[in-house]
Short mmCIF file of C-alpha atoms and ligand atoms in Angstrom, two decimals:
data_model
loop_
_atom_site.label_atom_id
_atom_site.label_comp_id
_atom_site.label_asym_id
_atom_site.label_seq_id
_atom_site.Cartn_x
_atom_site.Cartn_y
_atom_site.Cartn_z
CA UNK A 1 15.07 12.74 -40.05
CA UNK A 2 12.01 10.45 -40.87
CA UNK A 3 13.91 7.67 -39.32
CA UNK A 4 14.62 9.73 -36.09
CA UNK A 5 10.79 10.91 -35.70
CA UNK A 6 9.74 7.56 -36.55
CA UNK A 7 11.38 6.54 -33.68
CA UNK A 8 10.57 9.25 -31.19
CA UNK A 9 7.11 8.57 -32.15
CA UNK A 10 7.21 5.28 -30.98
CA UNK A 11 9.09 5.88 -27.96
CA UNK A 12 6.22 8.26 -27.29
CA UNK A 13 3.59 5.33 -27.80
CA UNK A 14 5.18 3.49 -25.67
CA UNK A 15 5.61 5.63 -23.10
CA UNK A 16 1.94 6.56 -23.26
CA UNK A 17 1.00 2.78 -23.91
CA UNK A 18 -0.09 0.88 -20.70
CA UNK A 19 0.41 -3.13 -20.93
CA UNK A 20 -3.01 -3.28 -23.25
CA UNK A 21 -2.29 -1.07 -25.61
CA UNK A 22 -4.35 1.53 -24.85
CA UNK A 23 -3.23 5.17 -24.33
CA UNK A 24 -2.39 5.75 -21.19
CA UNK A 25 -5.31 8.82 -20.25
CA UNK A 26 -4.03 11.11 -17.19
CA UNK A 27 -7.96 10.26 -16.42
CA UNK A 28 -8.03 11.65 -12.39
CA UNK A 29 -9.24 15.07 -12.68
CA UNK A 30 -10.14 17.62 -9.61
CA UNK A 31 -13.73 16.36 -10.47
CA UNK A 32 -12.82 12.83 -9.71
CA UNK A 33 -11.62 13.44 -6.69
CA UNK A 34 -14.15 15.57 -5.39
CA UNK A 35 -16.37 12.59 -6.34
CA UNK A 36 -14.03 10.42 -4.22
CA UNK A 37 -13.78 12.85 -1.43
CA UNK A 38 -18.26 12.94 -1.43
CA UNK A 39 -17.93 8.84 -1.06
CA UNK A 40 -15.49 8.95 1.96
CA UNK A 41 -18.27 11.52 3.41
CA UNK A 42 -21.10 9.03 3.35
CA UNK A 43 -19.13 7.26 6.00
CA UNK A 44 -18.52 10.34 8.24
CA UNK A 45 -20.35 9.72 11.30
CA UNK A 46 -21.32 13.68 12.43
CA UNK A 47 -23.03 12.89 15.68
CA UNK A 48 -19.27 11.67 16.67
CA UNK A 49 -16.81 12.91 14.55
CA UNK A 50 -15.15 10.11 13.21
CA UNK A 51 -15.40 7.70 10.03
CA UNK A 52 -16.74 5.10 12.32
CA UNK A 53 -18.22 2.21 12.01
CA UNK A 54 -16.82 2.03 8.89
CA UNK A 55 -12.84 2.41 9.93
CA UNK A 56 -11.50 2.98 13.38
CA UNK A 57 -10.21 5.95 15.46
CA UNK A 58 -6.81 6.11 14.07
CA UNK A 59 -7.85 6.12 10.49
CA UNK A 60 -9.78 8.34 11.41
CA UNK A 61 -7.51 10.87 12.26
CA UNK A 62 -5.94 9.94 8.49
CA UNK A 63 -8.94 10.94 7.03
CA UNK A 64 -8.76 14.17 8.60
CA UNK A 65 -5.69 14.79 7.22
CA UNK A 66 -6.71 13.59 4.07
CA UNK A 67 -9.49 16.12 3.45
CA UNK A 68 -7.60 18.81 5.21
CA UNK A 69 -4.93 18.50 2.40
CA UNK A 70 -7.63 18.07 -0.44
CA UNK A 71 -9.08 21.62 0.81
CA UNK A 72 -5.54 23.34 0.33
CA UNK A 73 -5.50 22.41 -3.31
CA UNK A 74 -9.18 22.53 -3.74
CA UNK A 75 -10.61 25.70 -2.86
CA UNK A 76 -14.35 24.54 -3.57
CA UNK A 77 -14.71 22.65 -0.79
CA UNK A 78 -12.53 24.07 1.40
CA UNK A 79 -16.01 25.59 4.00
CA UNK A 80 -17.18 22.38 3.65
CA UNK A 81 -14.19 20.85 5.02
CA UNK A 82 -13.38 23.30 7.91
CA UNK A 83 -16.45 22.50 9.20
CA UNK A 84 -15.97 18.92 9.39
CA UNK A 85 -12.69 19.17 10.70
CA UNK A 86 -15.15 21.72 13.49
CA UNK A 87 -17.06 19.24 13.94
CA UNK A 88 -14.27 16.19 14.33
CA UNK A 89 -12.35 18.78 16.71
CA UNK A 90 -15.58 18.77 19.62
CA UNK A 91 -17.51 15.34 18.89
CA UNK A 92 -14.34 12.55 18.33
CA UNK A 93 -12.58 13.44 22.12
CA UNK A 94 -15.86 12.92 23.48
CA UNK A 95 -16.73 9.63 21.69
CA UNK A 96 -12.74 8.29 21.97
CA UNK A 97 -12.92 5.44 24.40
CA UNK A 98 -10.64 2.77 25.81
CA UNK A 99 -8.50 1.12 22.91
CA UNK A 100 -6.88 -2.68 22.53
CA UNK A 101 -4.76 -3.65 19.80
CA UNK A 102 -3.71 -6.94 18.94
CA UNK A 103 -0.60 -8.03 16.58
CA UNK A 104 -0.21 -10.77 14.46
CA UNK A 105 -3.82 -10.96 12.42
CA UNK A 106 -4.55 -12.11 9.11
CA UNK A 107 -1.40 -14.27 8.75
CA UNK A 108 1.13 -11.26 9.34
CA UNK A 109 3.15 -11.68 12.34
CA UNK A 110 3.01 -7.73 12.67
CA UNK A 111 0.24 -6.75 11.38
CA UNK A 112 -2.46 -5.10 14.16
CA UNK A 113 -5.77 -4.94 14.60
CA UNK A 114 -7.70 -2.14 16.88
CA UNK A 115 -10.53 -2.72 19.27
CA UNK A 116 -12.53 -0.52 21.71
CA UNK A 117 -13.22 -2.00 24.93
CA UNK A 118 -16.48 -0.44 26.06
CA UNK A 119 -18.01 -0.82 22.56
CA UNK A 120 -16.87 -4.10 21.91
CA UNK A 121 -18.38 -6.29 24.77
CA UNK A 122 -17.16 -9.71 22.77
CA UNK A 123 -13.44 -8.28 23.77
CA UNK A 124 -12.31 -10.60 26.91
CA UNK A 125 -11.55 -8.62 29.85
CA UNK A 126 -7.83 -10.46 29.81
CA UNK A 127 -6.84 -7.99 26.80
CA UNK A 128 -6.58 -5.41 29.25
CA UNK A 129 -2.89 -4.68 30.55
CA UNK A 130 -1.75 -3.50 33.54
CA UNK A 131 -0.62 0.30 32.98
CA UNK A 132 -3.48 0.74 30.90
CA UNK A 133 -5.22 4.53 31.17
CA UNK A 134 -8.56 5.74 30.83
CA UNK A 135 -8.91 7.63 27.76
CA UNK A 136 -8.94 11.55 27.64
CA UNK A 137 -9.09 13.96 24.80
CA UNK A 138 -7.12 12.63 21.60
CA UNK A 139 -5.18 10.81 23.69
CA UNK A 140 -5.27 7.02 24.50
CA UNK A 141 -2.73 3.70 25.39
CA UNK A 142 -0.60 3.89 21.66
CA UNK A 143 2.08 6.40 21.19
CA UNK A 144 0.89 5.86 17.06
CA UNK A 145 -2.38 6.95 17.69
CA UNK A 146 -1.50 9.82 19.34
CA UNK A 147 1.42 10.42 16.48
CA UNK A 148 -1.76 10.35 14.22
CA UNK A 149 -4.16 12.24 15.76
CA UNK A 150 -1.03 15.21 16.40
CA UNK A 151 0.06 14.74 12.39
CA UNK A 152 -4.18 15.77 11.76
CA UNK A 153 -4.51 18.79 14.16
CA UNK A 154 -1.31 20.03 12.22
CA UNK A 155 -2.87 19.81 9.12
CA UNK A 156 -6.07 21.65 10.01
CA UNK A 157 -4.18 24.20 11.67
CA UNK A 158 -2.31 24.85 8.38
CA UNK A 159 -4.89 24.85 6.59
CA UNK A 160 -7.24 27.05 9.06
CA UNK A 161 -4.39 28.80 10.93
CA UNK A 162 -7.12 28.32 14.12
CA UNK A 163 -4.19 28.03 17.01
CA UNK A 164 -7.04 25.95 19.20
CA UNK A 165 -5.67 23.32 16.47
CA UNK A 166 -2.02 23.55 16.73
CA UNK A 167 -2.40 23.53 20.96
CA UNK A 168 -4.19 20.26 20.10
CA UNK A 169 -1.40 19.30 18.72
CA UNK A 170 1.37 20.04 21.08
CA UNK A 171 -0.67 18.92 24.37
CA UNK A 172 -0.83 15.31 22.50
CA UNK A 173 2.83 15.69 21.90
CA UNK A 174 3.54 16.29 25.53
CA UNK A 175 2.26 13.26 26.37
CA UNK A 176 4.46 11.25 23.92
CA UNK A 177 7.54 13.13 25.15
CA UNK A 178 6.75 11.97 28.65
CA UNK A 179 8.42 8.56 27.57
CA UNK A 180 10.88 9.84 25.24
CA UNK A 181 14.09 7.91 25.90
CA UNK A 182 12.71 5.72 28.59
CA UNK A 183 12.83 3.05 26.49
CA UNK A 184 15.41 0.49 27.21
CA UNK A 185 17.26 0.37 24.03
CA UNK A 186 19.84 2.63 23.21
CA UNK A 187 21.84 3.16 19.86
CA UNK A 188 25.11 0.77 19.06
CA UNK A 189 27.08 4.51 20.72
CA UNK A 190 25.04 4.42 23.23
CA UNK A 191 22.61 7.60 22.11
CA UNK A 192 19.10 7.49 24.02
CA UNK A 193 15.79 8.43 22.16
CA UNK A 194 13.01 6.82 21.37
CA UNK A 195 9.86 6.14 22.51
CA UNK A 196 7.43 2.75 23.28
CA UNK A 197 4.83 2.19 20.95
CA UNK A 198 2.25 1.36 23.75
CA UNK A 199 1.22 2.60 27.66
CA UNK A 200 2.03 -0.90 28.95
CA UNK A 201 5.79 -0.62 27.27
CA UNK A 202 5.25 -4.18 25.51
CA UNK A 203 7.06 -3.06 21.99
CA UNK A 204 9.10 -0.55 20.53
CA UNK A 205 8.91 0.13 16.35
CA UNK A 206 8.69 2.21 14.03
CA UNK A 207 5.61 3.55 13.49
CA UNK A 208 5.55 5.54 16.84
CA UNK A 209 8.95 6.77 16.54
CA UNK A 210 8.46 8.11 12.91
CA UNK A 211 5.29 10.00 14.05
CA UNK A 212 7.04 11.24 17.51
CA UNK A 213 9.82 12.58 14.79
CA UNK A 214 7.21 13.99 12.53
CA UNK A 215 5.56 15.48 14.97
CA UNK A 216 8.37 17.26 16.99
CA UNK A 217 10.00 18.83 13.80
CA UNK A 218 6.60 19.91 12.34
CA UNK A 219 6.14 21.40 15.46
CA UNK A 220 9.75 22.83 15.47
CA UNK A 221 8.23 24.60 12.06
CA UNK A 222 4.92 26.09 13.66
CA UNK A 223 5.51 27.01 17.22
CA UNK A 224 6.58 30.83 17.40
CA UNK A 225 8.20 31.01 21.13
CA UNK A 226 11.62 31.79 22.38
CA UNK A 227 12.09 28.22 24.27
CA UNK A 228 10.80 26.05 21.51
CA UNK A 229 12.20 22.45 22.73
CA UNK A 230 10.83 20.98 19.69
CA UNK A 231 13.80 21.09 17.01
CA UNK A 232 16.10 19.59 20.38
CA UNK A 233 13.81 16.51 20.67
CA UNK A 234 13.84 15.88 17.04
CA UNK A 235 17.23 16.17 16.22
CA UNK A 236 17.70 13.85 19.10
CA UNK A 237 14.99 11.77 18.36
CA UNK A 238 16.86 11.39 14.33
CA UNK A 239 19.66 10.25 15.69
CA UNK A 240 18.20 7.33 17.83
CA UNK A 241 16.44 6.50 14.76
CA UNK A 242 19.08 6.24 12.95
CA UNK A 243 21.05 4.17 14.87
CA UNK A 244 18.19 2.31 16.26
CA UNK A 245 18.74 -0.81 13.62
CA UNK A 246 14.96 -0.23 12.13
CA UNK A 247 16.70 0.63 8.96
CA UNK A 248 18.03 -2.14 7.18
CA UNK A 249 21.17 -1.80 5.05
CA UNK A 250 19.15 -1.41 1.98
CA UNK A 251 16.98 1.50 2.98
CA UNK A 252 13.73 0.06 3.76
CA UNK A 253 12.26 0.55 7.09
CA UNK A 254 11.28 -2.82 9.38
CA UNK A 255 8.55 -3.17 11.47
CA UNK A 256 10.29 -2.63 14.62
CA UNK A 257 13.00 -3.99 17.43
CA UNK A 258 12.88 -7.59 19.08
CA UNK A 259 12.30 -6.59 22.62
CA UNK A 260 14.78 -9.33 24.20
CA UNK A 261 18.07 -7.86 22.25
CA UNK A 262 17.00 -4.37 21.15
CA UNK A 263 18.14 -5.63 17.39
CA UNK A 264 15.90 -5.29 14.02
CA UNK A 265 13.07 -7.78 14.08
CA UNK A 266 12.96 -8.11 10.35
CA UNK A 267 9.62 -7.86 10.70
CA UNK A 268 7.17 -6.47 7.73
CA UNK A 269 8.63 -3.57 5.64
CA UNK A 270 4.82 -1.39 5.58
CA UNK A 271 4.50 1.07 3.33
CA UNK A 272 3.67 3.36 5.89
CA UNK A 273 6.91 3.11 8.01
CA UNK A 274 8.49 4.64 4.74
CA UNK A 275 5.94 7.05 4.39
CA UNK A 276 6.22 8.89 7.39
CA UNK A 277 9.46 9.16 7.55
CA UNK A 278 9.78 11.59 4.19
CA UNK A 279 7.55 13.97 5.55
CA UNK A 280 9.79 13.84 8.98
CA UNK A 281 12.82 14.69 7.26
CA UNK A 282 11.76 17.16 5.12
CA UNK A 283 10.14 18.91 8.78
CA UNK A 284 13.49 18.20 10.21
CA UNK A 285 15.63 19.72 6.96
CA UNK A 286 13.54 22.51 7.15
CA UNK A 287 13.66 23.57 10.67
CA UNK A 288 17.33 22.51 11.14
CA UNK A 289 18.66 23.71 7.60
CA UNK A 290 20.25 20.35 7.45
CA UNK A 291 20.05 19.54 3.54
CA UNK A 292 21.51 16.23 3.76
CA UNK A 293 18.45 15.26 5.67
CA UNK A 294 16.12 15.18 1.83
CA UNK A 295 18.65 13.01 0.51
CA UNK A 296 18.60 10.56 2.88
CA UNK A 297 14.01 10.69 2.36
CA UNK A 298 15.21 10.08 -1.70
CA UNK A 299 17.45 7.09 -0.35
CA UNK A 300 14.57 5.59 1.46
CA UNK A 301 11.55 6.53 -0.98
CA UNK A 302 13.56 5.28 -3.71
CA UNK A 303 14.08 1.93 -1.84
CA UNK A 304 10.59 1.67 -1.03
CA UNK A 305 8.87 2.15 -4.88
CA UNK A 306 11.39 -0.61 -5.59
CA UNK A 307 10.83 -2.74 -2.92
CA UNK A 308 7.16 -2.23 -2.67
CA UNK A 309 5.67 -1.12 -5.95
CA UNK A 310 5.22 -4.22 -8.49
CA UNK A 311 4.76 -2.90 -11.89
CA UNK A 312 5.48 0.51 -10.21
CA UNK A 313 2.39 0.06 -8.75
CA UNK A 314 2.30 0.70 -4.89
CA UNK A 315 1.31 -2.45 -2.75
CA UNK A 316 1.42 -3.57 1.10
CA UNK A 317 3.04 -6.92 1.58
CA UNK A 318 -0.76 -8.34 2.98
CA UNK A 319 -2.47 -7.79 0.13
CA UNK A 320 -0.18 -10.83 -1.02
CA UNK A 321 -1.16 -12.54 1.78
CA UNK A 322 -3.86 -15.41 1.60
CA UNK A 323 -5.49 -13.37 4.36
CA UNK A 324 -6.38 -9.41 4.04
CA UNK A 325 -5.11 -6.72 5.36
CA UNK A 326 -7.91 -6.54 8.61
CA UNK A 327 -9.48 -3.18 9.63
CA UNK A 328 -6.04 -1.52 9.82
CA UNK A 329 -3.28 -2.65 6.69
CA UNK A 330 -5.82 -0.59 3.85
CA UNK A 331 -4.60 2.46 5.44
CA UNK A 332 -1.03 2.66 5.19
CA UNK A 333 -0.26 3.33 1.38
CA UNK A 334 -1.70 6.52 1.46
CA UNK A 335 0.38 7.59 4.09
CA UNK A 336 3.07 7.01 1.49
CA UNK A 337 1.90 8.26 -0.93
CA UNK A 338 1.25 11.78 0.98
CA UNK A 339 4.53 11.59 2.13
CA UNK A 340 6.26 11.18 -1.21
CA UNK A 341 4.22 13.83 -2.30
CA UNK A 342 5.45 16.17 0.95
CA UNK A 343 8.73 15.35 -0.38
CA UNK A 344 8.56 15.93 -4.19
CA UNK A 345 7.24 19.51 -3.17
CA UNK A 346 10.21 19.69 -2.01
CA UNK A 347 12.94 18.57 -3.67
CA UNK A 348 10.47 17.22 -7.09
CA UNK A 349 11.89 14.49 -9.08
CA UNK A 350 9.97 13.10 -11.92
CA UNK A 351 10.01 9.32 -11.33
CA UNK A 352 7.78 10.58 -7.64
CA UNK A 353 5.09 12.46 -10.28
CA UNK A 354 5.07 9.79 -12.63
CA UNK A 355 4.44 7.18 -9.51
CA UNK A 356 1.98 9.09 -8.03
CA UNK A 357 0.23 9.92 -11.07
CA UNK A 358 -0.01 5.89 -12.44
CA UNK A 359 -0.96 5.21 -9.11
CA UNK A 360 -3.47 7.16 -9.17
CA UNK A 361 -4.81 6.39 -12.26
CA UNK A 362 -4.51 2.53 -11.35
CA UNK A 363 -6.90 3.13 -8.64
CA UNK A 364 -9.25 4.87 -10.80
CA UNK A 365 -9.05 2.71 -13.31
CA UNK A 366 -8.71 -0.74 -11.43
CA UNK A 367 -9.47 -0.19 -7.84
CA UNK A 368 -13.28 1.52 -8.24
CA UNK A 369 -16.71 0.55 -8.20
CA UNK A 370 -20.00 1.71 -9.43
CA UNK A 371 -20.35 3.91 -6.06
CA UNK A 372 -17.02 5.82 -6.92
CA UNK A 373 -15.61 3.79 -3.62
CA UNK A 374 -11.84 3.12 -3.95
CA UNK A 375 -10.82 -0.17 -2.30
CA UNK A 376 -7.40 -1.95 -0.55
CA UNK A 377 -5.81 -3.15 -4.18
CA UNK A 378 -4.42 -0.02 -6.19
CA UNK A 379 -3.42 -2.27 -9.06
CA UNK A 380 -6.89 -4.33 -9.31
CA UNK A 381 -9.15 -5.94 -8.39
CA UNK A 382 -11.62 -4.40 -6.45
CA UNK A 383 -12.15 -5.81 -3.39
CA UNK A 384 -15.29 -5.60 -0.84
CA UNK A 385 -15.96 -3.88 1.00
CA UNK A 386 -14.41 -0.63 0.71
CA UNK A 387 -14.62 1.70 3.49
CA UNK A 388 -13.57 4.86 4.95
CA UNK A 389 -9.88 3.45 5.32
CA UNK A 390 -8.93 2.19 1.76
CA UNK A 391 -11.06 5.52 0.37
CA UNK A 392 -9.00 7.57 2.85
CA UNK A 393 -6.05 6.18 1.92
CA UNK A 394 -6.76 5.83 -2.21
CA UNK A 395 -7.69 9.70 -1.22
CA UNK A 396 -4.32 10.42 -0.53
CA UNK A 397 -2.94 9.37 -4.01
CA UNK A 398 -5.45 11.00 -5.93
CA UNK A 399 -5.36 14.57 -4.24
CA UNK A 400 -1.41 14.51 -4.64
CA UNK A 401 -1.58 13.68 -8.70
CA UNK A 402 -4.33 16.16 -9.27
CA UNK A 403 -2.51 18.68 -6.98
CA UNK A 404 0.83 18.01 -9.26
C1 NAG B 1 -22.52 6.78 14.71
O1 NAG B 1 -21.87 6.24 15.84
C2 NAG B 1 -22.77 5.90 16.88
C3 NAG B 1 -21.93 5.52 18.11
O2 NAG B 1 -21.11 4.42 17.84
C4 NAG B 1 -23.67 4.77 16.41
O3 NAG B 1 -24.58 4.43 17.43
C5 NAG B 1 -24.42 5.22 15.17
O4 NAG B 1 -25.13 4.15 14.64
C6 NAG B 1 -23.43 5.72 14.12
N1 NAG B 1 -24.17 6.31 13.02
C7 NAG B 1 -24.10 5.85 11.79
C8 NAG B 1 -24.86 6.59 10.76
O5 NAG B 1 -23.42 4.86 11.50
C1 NAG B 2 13.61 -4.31 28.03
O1 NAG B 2 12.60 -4.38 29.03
C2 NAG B 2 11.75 -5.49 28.95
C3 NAG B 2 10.69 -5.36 30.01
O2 NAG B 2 10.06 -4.13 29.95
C4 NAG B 2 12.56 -6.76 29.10
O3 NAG B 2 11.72 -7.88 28.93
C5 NAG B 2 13.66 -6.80 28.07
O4 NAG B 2 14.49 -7.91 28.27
C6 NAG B 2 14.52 -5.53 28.12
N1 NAG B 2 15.43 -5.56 27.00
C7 NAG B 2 16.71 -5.20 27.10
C8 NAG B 2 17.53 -5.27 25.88
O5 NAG B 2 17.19 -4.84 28.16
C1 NAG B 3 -12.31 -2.17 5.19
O1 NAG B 3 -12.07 -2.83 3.95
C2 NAG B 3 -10.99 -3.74 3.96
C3 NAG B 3 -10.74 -4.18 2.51
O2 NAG B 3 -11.84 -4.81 1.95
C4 NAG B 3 -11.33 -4.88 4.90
O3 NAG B 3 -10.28 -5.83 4.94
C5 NAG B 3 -11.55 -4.29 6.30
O4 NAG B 3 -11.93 -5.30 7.19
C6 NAG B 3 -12.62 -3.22 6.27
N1 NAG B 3 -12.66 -2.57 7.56
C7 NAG B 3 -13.69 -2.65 8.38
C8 NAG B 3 -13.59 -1.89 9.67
O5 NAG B 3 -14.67 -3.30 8.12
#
C-alpha cells in the first residue's frame, strides 16, 4: 500500500513536473486572456476595421473570428465585441483594396507573402496578372481570402444570430463556387471538384479548398431553405479532396498540387492546412450524419501534433527556418489550434485538452512580454515584434484551454 502510493505519487509529480522541475501551474485563466484579447485591441484600427498596419487583411478576418469565439465563452466582453465585429462589418469592405501575393519568401518555397497594390506604391506594376479584378466588398483575387473572410461572418453570425452576417457569408461563397470544378485536375476516378487558389488560376492547394469545404458545410448547417445546395457542393467538394493527392499517405496535409501533373507537390505540411480541415469535417459530419467523417479529423489531427508539435509543443516548419515566418506564417497555428478545439467539442479526447492546455501555457509562460503581447514561437523565445497576427493566433490557443 505505501509502496503503491509512493508510486502514484510520483507518477503524479511527474506528470505535473515540466522539464525544470517545477509544477506544472494550469496558469491561463479567463483573466489572462482577457488581458491578451485588450493587447490584440491596441492594434485594431477603428477608422477601417481591420488589425492593420500591424497584420494584413486576411489575418484580419482571423482575428475576427478569434474574438467572436472569445465572446461565446466570455460573456464580459461579449458588447464590446459585437460592436467591433459592427464596426469591422461597414469600415473593412470599404478600406479592402487590390491584393498581390507572392510565394516563396523567407526561404520557404511555399510560404506567401500579401501586398496591397494601391497602398504599397514600392510594388512594381509587373505583379499585376492578367485576370486580375478590382476589389468589391469582402471579396478580392484569392479564393483563401475569401474562405477567411466567409469562416469570420459565420462566426459573428453565431455568435450575434444578425442574418446581415450569415448573407455576408454566402454572397462571398457564391463567388468561390463560380470556379468550383473548373480547375483542371480531376481525382485518380476521374471526380471533379475543387477550386483555384487565385483569380488568375496560377495554383491550386490546399488552403482554398479546405476553406471552400468549410465554408459550404458550415453553411449546409445555418442556411434554413428548401433548396439549400450547400451540403451537395461539400460532399462533392470532400470527395475531390480526398482524392486530390494533397493528403499524403501518412495523414498530413501538403501544401498543394504541382500544376504541370496535377500530383502532390510535397510542398510544406502548415499547420493550418490541418487545421481547417477538422472544423470542415466535423461541419460536414454534422450536416450529412456521416460519422466516419470525425474519425478521419482524429486521423489527421493526430498526425499533425506528431508531425508538427516538438515536445508536444505546436510549431510551423518556418520558425525552423533561418528566415521567419514574414507577415503571413505567425498566423496559421491558431487556426489549428481552433480547429482541434472545434473538434474535441465534438468528439473530446484528452491528449487534444492536454495539447491545447500546455500550449497554452507555453505561450504564457515562454512566448510573452512585458506588454502581455504573445509572439510567433509558442515554445520560447519571444520574438519581436509581435503583432496583431501571432496575438491573434496565440489568441486562439488560449480562449480554447480556458474555454475547456
Ligand atoms: C489606420 O489605417 C489608416 C489607413 O491605412 C492609416 O492611415 C492610419 O494611420 C491607421 N491608424 C493607425 C492608428 O494605425
Ligand atoms: C492546367 O492548366 C495550366 C494552365 O492554366 C497548364 O499550364 C497545365 O499544364 C494544366 N495541367 C494539366 C494537368 O492539364
Ligand atoms: C508580425 O510579427 C512576426 C513575428 O515577429 C514578423 O515576422 C512579421 O513580419 C510581423 N508582421 C508585420 C506585418 O510586421
Amino acid at each position: 500500500m505505501f509502496l503503491l502510493n509512493l508510486y502514484k505519487s510520483s507518477l503524479l509529480a511527474l506528470l505535473l513536473s515540466s522539464t525544470d522541475g517545477s509544477p506544472v501551474t494550469r496558469d491561463v485563466t479567463k483573466d489572462n486572456v482577457e488581458a491578451a484579447y485588450d493587447t490584440l485591441q491596441q492594434w485594431y484600427n477603428t477608422s477601417i476595421g481591420i488589425w492593420y498596419p500591424s497584420t494584413n487583411w486576411w489575418n484580419s478576418a482571423n482575428c475576427l473570428t478569434v474574438i467572436s469565439n472569445l465572446a461565446s465563452v466570455d460573456t464580459s466582453v461579449k458588447s464590446e465585441i459585437t460592436g467591433v465585429i459592427a464596426n469591422t462589418y461597414t469600415q473593412a469592405q470599404e478600406w479592402n483594396s487590390q491584393t498581390v501575393k507572392i510565394i516563396g519568401v523567407e526561404n520557404d518555397p511555399y510560404l506567401m507573402q500579401t501586398y496591397y497594390v494601391n497602398r504599397w506604391p514600392q510594388l512594381p506594376s509587373s505583379f499585376i496578372q492578367p485576370k486580375m479584378q478590382a476589389n468589391s466588398g469582402f471579396l478580392n483575387d484569392y479564393y483563401d481570402d475569401e474562405g477567411w473572410w466567409a469562416l469570420a461572418w459565420i462566426a459573428a453570425y453565431d455568435l450575434t444570430h444578425i442574418s446581415t452576417y450569415l448573407t455576408q457569408a454566402q454572397t462571398i461563397f457564391a463567388d468561390m463556387n463560380a470556379v468550383f470544378g473548373k480547375t483542371n485536375c480531376s481525382t485518380n476516378s476521374g471526380g471533379t471538384g475543387g477550386i483555384w487558389w487565385d483569380k488568375p488560376h496560377t495554383y491550386v492547394n490546399a488552403i482554398p479548398n479546405e476553406l471552400f469545404l468549410a465554408v459550404a458545410a458550415s453553411l449546409a448547417n445555418r442556411v434554413s431553405s428548401s433548396d439549400n445546395p450547400y451540403l451537395s457542393i461539400a460532399k462533392q467538394q470532400w470527395s475531390w479532396f480526398q482524392g486530390s493527392g494533397m493528403i499524403g499517405s501518412g495523414y498530413t496535409i501538403n501544401d498543394g498540387l504541382n500544376q504541370q501533373t496535377c500530383e502532390n507537390n510535397g510542398g510544406t505540411v502548415w499547420t493550418y492546412n490541418q487545421g481547417v480541415i477538422l472544423g470542415a469535417l466535423v461541419e460536414l459530419s454534422k450536416a450529412s450524419g456521416d460519422t466516419s467523417l470525425v474519425d478521419t479529423a482524429h486521423k489527421i489531427a493526430e498526425a499533425a501534433i506528431s508531425a508538427l508539435a516538438p515536445g508536444g509543443i505546436l510549431t510551423e516548419p518556418c520558425e525552423l527556418n533561418a528566415g521567419s515566418c514574414g507577415a503571413d506564417g505567425g498566423q496559421f497555428k491558431g487556426v489549428f489550434t481552433r480547429n482541434l478545439w472545434i473538434l474535441h467539442k465534438a468528439s473530446p479526447r484528452d491528449a487534444y485538452k492536454t495539447f491545447l492546455k500546455n500550449n497554452a501555457d507555453s505561450i504564457w509562460k515562454n512566448d510573452r512580454n512585458e506588454k502581455k503581447e504573445l509572439s510567433l514561437k509558442w515554445a520560447g523565445p519571444f520574438v519581436t515584434p509581435a503583432n496583431a497576427s501571432t496575438q491573434s493566433s496565440a489568441l486562439d490557443t488560449l480562449v480554447a484551454a480556458v474555454a475547456l
